[in-house]
PDB file of C-alpha atoms and ligand atoms in Angstrom:
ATOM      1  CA  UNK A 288      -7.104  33.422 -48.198  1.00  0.00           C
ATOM      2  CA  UNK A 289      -9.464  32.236 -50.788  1.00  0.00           C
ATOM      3  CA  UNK A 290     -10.686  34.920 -53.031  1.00  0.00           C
ATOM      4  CA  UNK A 291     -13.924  36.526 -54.823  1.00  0.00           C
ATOM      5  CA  UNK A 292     -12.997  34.291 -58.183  1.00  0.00           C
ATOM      6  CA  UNK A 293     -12.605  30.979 -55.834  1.00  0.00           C
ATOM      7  CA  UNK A 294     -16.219  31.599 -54.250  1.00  0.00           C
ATOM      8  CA  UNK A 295     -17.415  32.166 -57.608  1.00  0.00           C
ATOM      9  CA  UNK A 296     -16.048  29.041 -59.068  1.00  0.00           C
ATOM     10  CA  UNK A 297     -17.720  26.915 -55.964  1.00  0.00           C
ATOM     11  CA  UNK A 298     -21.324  28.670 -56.774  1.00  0.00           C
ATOM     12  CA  UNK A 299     -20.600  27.817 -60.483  1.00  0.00           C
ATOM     13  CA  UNK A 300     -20.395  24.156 -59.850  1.00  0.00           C
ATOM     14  CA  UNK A 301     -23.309  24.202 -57.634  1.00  0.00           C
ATOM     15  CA  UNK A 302     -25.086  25.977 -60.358  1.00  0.00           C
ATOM     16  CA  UNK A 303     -24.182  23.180 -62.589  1.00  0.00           C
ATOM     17  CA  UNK A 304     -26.517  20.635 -60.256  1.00  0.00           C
ATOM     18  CA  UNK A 305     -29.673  23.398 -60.146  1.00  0.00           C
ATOM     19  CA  UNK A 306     -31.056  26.397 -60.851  1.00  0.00           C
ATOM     20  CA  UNK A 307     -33.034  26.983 -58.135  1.00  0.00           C
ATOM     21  CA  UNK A 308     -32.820  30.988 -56.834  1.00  0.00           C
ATOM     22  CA  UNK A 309     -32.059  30.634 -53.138  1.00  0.00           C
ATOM     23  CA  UNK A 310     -32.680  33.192 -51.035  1.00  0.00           C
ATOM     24  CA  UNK A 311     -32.360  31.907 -47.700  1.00  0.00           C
ATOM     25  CA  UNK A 312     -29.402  30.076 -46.532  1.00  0.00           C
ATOM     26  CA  UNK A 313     -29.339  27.774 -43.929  1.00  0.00           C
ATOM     27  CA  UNK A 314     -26.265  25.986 -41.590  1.00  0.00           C
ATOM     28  CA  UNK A 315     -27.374  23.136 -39.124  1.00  0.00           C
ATOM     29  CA  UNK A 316     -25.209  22.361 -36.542  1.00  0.00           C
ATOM     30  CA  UNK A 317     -23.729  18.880 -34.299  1.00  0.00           C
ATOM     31  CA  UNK A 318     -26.829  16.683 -34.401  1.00  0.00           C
ATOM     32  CA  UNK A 319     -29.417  19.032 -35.945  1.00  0.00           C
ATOM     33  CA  UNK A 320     -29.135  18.043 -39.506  1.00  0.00           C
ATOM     34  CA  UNK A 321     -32.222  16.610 -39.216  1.00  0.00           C
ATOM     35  CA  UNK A 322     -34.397  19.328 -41.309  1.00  0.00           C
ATOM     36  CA  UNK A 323     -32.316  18.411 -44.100  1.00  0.00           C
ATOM     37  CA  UNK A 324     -34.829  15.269 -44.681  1.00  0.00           C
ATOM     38  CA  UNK A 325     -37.584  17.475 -45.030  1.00  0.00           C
ATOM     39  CA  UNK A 326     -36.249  19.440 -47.928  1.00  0.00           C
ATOM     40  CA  UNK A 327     -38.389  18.794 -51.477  1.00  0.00           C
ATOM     41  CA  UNK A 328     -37.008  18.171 -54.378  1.00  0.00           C
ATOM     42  CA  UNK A 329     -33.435  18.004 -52.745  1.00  0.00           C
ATOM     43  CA  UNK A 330     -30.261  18.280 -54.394  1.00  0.00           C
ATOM     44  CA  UNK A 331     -28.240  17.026 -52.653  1.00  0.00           C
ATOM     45  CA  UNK A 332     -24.252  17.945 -53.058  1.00  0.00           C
ATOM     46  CA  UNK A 333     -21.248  16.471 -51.021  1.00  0.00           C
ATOM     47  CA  UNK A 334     -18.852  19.167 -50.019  1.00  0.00           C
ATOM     48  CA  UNK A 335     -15.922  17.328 -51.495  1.00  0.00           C
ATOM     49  CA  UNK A 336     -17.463  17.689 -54.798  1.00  0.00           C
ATOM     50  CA  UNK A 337     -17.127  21.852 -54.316  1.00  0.00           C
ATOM     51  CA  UNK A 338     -13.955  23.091 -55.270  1.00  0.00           C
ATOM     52  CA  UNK A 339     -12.487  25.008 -51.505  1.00  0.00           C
ATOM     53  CA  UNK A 340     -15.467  23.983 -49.939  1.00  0.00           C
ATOM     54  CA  UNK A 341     -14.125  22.705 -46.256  1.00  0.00           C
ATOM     55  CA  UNK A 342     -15.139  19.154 -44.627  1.00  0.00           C
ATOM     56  CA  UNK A 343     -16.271  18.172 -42.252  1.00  0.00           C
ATOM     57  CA  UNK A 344     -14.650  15.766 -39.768  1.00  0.00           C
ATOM     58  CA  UNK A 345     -16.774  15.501 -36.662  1.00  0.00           C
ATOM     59  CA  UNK A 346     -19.199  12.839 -35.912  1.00  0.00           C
ATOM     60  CA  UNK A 347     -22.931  14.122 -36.219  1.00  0.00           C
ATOM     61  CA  UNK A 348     -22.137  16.656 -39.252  1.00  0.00           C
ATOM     62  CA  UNK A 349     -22.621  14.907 -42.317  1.00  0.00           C
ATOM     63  CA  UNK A 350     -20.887  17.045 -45.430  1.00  0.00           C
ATOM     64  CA  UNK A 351     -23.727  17.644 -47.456  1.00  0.00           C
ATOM     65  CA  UNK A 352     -24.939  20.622 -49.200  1.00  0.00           C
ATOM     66  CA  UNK A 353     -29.009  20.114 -49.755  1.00  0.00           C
ATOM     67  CA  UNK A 354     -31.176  22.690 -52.210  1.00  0.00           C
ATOM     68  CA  UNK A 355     -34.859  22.287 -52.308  1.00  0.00           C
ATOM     69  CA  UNK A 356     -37.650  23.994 -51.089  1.00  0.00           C
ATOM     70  CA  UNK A 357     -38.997  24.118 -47.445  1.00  0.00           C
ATOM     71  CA  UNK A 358     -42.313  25.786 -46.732  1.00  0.00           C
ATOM     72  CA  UNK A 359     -42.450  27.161 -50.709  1.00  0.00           C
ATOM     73  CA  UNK A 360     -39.285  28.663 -49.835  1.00  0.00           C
ATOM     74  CA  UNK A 361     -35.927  28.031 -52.098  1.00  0.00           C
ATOM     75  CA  UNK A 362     -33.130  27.201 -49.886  1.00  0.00           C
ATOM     76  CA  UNK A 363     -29.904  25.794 -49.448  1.00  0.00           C
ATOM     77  CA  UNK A 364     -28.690  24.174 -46.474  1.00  0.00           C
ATOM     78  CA  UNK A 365     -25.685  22.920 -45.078  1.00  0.00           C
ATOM     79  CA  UNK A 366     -25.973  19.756 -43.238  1.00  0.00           C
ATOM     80  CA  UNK A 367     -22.670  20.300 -40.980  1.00  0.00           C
ATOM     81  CA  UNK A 368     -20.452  22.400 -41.132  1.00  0.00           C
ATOM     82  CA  UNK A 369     -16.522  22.796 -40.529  1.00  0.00           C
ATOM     83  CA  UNK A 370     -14.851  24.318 -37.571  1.00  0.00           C
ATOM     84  CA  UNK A 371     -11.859  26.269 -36.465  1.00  0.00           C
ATOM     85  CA  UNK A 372     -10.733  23.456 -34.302  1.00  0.00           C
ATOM     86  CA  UNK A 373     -10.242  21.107 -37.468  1.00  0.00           C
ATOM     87  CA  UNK A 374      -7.621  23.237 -38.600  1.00  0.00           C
ATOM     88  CA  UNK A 375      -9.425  25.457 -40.989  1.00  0.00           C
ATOM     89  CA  UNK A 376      -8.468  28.782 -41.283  1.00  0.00           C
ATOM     90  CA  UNK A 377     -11.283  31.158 -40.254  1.00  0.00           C
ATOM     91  CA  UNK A 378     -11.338  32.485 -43.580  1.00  0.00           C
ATOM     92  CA  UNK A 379     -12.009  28.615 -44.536  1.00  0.00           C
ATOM     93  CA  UNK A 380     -14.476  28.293 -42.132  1.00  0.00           C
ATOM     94  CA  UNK A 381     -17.276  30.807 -43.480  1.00  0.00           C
ATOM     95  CA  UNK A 382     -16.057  29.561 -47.078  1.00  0.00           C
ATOM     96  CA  UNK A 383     -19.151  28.605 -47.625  1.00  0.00           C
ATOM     97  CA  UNK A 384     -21.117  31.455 -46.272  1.00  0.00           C
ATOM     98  CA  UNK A 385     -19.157  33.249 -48.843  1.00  0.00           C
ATOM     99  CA  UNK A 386     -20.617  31.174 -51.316  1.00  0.00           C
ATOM    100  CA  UNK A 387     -23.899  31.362 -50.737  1.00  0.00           C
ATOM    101  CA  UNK A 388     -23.685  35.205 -51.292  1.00  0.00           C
ATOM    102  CA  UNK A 389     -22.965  34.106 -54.658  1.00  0.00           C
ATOM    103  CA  UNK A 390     -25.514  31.911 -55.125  1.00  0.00           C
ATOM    104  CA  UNK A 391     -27.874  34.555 -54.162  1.00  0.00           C
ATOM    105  CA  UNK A 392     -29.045  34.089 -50.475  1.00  0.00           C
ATOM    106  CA  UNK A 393     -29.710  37.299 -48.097  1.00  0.00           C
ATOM    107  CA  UNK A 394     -30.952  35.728 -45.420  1.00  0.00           C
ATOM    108  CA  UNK A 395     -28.615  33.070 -42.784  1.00  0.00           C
ATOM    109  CA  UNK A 396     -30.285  30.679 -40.552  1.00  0.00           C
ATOM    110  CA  UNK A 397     -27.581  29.522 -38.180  1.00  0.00           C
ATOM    111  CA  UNK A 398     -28.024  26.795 -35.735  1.00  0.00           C
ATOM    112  CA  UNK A 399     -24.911  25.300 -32.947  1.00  0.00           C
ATOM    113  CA  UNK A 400     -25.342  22.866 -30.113  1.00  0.00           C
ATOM    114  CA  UNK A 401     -23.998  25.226 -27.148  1.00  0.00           C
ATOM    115  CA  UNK A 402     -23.651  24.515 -23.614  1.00  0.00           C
ATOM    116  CA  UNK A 403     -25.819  26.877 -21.259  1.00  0.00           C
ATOM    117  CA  UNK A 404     -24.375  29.411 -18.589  1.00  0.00           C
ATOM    118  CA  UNK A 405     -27.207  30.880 -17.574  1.00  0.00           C
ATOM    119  CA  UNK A 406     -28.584  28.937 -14.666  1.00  0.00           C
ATOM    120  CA  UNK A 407     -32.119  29.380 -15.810  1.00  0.00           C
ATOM    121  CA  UNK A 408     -31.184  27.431 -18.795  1.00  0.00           C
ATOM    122  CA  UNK A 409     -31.788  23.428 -19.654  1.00  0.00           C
ATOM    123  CA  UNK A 410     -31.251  21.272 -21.909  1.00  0.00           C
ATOM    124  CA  UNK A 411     -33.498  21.004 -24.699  1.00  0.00           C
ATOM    125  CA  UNK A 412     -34.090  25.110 -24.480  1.00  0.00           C
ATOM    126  CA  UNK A 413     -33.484  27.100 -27.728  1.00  0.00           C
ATOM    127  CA  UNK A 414     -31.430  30.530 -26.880  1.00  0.00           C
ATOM    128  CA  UNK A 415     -32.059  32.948 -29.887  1.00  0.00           C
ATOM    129  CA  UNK A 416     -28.806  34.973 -30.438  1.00  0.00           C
ATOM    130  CA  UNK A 417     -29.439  38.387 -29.510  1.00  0.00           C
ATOM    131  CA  UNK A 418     -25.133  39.164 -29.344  1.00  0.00           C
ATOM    132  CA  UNK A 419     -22.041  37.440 -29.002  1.00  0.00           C
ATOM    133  CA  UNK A 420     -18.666  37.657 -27.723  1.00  0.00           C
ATOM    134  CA  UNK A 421     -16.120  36.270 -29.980  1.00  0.00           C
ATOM    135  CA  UNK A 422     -13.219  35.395 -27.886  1.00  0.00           C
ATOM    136  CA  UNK A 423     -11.106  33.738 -30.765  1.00  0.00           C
ATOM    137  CA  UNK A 424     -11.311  37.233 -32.770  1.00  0.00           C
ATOM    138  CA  UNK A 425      -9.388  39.173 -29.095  1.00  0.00           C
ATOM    139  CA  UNK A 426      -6.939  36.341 -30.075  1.00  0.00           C
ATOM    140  CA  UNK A 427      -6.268  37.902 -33.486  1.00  0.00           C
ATOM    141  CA  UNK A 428      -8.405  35.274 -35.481  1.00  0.00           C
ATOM    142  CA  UNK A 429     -11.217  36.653 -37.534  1.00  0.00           C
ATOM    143  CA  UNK A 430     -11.995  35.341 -41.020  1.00  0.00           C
ATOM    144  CA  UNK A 431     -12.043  39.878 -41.859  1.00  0.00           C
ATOM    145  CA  UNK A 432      -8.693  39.913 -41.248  1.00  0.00           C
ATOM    146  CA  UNK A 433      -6.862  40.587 -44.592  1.00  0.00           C
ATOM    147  CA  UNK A 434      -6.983  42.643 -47.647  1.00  0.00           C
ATOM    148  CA  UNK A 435     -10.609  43.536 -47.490  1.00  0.00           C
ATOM    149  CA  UNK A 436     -12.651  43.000 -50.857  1.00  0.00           C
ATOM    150  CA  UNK A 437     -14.774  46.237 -51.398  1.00  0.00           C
ATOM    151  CA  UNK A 438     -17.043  44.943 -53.785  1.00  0.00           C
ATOM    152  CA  UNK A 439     -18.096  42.059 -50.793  1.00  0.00           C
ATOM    153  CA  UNK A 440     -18.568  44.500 -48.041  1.00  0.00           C
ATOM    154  CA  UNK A 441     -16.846  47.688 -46.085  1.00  0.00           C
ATOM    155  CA  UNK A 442     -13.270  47.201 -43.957  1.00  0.00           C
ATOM    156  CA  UNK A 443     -14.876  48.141 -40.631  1.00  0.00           C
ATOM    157  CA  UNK A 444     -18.243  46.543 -40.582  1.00  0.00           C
ATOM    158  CA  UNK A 445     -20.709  47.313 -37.547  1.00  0.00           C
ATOM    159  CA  UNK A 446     -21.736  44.650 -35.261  1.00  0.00           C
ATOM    160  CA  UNK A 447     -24.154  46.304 -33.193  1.00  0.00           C
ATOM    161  CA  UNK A 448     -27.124  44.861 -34.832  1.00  0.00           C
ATOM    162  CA  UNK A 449     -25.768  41.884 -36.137  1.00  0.00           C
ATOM    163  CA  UNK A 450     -28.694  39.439 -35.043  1.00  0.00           C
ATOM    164  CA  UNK A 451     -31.625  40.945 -37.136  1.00  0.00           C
ATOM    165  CA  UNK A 452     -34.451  42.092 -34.780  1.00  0.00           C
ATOM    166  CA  UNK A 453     -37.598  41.163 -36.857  1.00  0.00           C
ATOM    167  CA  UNK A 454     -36.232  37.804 -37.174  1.00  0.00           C
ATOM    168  CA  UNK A 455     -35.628  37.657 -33.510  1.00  0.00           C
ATOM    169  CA  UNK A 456     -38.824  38.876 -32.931  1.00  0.00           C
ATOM    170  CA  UNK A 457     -40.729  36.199 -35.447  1.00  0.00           C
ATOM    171  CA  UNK A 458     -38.939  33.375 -34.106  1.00  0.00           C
ATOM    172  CA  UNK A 459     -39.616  34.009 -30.731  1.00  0.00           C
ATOM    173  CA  UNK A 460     -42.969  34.253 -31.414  1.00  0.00           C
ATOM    174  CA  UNK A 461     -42.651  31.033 -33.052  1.00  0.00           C
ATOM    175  CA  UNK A 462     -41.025  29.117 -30.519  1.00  0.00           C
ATOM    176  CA  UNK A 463     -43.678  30.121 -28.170  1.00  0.00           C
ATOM    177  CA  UNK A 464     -47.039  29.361 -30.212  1.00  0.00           C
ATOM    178  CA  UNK A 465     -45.395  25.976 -30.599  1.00  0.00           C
ATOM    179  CA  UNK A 466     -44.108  25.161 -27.241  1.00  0.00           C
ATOM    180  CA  UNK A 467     -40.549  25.545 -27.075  1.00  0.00           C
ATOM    181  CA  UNK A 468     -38.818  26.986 -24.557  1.00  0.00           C
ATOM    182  CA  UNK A 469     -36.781  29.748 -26.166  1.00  0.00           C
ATOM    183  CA  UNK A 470     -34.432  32.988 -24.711  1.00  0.00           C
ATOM    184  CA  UNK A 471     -32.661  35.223 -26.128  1.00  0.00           C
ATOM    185  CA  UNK A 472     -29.286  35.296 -24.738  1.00  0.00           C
ATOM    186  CA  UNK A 473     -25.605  36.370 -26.020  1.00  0.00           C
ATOM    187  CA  UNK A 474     -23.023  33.694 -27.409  1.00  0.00           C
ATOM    188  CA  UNK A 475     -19.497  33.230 -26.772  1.00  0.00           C
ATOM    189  CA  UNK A 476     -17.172  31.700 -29.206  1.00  0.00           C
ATOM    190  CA  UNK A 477     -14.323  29.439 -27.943  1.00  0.00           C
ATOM    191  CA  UNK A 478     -12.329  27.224 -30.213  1.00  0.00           C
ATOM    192  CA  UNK A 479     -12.110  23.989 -28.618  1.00  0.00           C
ATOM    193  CA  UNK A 480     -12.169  21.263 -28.955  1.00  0.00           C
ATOM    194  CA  UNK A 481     -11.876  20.570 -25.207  1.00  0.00           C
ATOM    195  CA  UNK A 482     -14.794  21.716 -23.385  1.00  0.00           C
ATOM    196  CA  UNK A 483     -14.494  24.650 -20.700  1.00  0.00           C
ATOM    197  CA  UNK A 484     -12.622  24.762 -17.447  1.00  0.00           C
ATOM    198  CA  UNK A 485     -14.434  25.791 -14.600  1.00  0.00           C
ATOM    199  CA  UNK A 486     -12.666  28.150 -14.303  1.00  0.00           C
ATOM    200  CA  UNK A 487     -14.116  29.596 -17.915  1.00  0.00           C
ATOM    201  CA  UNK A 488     -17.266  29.062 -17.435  1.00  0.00           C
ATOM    202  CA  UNK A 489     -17.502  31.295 -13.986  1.00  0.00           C
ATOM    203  CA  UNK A 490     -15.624  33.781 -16.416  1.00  0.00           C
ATOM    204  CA  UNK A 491     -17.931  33.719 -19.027  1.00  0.00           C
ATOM    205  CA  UNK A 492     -21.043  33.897 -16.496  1.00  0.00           C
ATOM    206  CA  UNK A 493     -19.248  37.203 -15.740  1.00  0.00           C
ATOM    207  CA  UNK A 494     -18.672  38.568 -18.145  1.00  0.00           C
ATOM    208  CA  UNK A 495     -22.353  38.382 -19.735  1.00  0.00           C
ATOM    209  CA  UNK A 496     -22.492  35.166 -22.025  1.00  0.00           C
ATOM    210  CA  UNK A 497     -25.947  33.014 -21.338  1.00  0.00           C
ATOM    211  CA  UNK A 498     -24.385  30.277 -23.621  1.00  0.00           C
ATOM    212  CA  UNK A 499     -20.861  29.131 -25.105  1.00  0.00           C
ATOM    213  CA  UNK A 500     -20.025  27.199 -28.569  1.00  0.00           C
ATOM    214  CA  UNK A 501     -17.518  26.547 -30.855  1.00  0.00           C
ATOM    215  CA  UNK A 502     -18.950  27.910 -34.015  1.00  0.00           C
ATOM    216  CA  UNK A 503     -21.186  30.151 -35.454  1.00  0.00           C
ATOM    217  CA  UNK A 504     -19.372  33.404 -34.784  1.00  0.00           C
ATOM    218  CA  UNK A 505     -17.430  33.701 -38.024  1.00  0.00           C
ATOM    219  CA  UNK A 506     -20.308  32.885 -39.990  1.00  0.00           C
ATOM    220  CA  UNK A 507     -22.402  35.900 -38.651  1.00  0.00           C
ATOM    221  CA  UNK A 508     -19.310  37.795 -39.065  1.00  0.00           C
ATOM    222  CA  UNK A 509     -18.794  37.102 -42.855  1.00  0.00           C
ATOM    223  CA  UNK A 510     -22.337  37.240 -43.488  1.00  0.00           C
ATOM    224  CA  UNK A 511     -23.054  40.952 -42.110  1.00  0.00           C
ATOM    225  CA  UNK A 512     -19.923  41.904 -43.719  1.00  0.00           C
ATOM    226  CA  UNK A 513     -21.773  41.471 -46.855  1.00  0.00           C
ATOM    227  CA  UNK A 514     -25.017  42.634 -45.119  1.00  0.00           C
ATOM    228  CA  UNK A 515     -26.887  39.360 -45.200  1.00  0.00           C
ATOM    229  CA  UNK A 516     -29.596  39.271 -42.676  1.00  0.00           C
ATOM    230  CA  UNK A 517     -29.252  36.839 -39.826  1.00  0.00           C
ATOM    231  CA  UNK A 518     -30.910  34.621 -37.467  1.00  0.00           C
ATOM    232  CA  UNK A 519     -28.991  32.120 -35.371  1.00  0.00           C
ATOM    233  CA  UNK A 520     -30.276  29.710 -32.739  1.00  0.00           C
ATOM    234  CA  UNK A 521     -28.279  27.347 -29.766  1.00  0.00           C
ATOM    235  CA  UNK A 522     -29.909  24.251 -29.142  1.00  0.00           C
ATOM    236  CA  UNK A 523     -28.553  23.797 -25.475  1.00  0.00           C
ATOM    237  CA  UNK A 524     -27.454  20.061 -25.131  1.00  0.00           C
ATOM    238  CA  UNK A 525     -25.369  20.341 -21.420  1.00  0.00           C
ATOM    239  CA  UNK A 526     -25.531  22.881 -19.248  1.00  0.00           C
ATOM    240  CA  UNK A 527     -21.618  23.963 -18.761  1.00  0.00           C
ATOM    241  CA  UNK A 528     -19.897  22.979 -15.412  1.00  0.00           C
ATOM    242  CA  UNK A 529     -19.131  25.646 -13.435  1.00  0.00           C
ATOM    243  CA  UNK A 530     -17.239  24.096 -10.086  1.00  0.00           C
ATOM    244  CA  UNK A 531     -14.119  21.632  -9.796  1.00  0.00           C
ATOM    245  CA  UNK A 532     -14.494  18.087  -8.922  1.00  0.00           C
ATOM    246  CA  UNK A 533     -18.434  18.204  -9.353  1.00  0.00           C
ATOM    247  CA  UNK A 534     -17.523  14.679 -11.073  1.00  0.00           C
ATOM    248  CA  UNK A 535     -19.390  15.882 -14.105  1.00  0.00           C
ATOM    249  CA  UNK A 536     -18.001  16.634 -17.357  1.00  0.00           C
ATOM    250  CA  UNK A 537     -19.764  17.471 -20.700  1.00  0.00           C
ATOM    251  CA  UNK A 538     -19.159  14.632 -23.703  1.00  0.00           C
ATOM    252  CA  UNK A 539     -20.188  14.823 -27.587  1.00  0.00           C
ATOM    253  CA  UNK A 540     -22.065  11.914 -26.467  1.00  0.00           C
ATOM    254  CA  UNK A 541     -24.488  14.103 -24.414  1.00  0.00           C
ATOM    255  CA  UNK A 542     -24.425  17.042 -27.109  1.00  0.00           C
ATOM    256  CA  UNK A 543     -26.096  14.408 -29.941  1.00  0.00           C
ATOM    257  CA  UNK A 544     -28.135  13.060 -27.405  1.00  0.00           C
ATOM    258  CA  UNK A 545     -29.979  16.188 -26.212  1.00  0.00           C
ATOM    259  CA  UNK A 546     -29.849  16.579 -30.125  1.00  0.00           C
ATOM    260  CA  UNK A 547     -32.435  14.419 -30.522  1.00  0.00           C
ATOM    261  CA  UNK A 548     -34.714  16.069 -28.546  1.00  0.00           C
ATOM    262  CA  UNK A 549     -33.632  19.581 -30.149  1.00  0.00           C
ATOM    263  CA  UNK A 550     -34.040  18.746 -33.895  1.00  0.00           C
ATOM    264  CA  UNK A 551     -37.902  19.034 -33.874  1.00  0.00           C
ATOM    265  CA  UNK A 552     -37.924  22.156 -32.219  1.00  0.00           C
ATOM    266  CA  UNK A 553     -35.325  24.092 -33.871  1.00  0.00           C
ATOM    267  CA  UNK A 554     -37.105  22.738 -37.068  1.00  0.00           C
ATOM    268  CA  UNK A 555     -40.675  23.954 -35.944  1.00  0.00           C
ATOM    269  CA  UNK A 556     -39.388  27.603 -35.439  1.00  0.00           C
ATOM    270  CA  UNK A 557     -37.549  27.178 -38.803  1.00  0.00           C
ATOM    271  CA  UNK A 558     -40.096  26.427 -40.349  1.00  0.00           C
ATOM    272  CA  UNK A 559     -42.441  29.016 -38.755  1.00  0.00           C
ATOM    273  CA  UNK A 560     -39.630  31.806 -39.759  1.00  0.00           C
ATOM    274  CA  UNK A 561     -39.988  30.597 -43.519  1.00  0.00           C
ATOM    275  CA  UNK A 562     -43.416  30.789 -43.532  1.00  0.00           C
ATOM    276  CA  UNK A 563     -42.949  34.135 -42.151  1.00  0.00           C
ATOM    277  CA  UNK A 564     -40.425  35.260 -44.549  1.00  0.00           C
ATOM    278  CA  UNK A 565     -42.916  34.087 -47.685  1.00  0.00           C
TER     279      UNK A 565
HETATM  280  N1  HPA B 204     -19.039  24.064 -24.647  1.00  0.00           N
HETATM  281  C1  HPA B 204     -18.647  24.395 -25.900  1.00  0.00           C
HETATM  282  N2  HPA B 204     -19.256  23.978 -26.983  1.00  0.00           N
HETATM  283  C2  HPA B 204     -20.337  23.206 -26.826  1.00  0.00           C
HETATM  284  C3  HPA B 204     -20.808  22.823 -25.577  1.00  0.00           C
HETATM  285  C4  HPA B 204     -20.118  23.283 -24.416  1.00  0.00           C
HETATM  286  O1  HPA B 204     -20.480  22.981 -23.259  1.00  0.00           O
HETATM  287  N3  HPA B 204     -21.903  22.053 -25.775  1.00  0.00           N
HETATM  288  C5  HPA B 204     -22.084  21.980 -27.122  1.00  0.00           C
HETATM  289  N4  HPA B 204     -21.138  22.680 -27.766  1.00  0.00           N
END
């Protein structure tokens, strides 16, 4: 489990390549780097130059770190990020999120490409994360587990507000002057890498999730451990099967795809949350 000195050692090196003082961190997820392009005055840092940083290895998450500015605002942004199902550790998985704590942010932007449950759902819509469900943590997995560091945050955080409400609030507003179709919805966390049975999904319709992913989750946890605000967003690229031999079955292919059409509307309401945030 890497620890406080290790995260420290990451922002130093960063720090070495600019000075800028972040304050808003943001992750894009499978085919929504995108935004990264319209960063000015990037710095741009591949993760294998970070010492513990994790890579990674999926197509459509490119492995850089980018600082710059967007809408006058300082921020650093990771273009891709690494998942569970690569077989990180979670506590290697929000490695980074750890980091940018370091490096000064207090505010997470979180985007994931998420397949949607709820039948009023389609591809193309945002979902705004009002909760989630994390069904790897029931399975004993949860980058908290371990000797808990005081000085980053308390052993027994609270998740009842984990998705910050004004946030939620601005970037639904957003969404809607410009457009896109946006819910709010909760988020379940599976591991993967094999898409959902089914089976699953009818489960998951029960049992209250609107839309299901394979990231995300262990970021938000890691962040409000040390009481970073956050804001996360599913672009929904399939919607998730839900009966046997249908003769359908959800591909990467069709997650970058319906990327495509997600990247300029995630990055409007990014946007229109920075500007809001100024
Ligand atoms: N299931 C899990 N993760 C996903 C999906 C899905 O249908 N679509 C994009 N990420």
């Amino acid at each position: 489990m890497p620890s406080s000195a290790e995260y420290q050692q990451a922002a130093a090196v960063i720090r070495q390549r600019t000075s800028l003082p972040v304050r808003v961190g943001i992750v894009l997820g499978s085919g929504l780097g995108g935004l990264a392009d319209e960063v000015q005055g990037a710095v741009t840092i591949p993760y294998g130059d970070i010492p513990g940083w994790p890579q990674s290895t999926v197509p459509g998450h490119s492995g850089t770190l980018v600082i710059g500015k967007l809408d006058d605002v300082p921020v650093v942004l990771q273009r891709g990020r690494a998942h569970f199902y690569e077989g990180y550790s979670a506590q290697q998985v929000t490695f980074p999120i750890r980091v940018m704590h370091f490096l000064g942010v207090q505010a997470l932007i979180l985007t994931n490409a998420a397949g949607g449950i709820n039948a009023s759902y389609r591809v193309g819509d945002v979902m705004i994360l009002n909760d989630h469900l994390n069904f790897v943590g029931m399975t004993g997995l949860n980058p908290l587990i371990g000797p808990n560091d005081d000085s980053l945050g308390e052993r027994f955080p609270g998740m009842s507000g984990a998705y910050d409400r004004d946030l939620r609030n601005v970037a639904r507003s957003v969404a809607q002057a410009a457009n896109v179709p946006v819910h709010e919805g909760v988020y379940a966390w599976l591991s993967g890498p094999n898409f959902e049975t089914p089976a699953e999904i009818r489960m998951l319709r029960t049992v209250g999730a609107d839309a299901v992913g394979m990231s995300t989750v262990p970021e938000v946890l890691v962040a409000r451990h040390m009481h970073m605000r956050v804001l996360a967003m599913s672009g929904i690229t399939n919607a998730a099967i839900a009966e046997v031999d249908s003769g359908m079955e959800a591909t990467h292919e069709e997650v970058l795809e319906a990327g495509k059409l997600l990247v300029p509307r995630m990055s409007s309401v990014i946007h229109g949350v920075l500007r809001a945030l100024i």
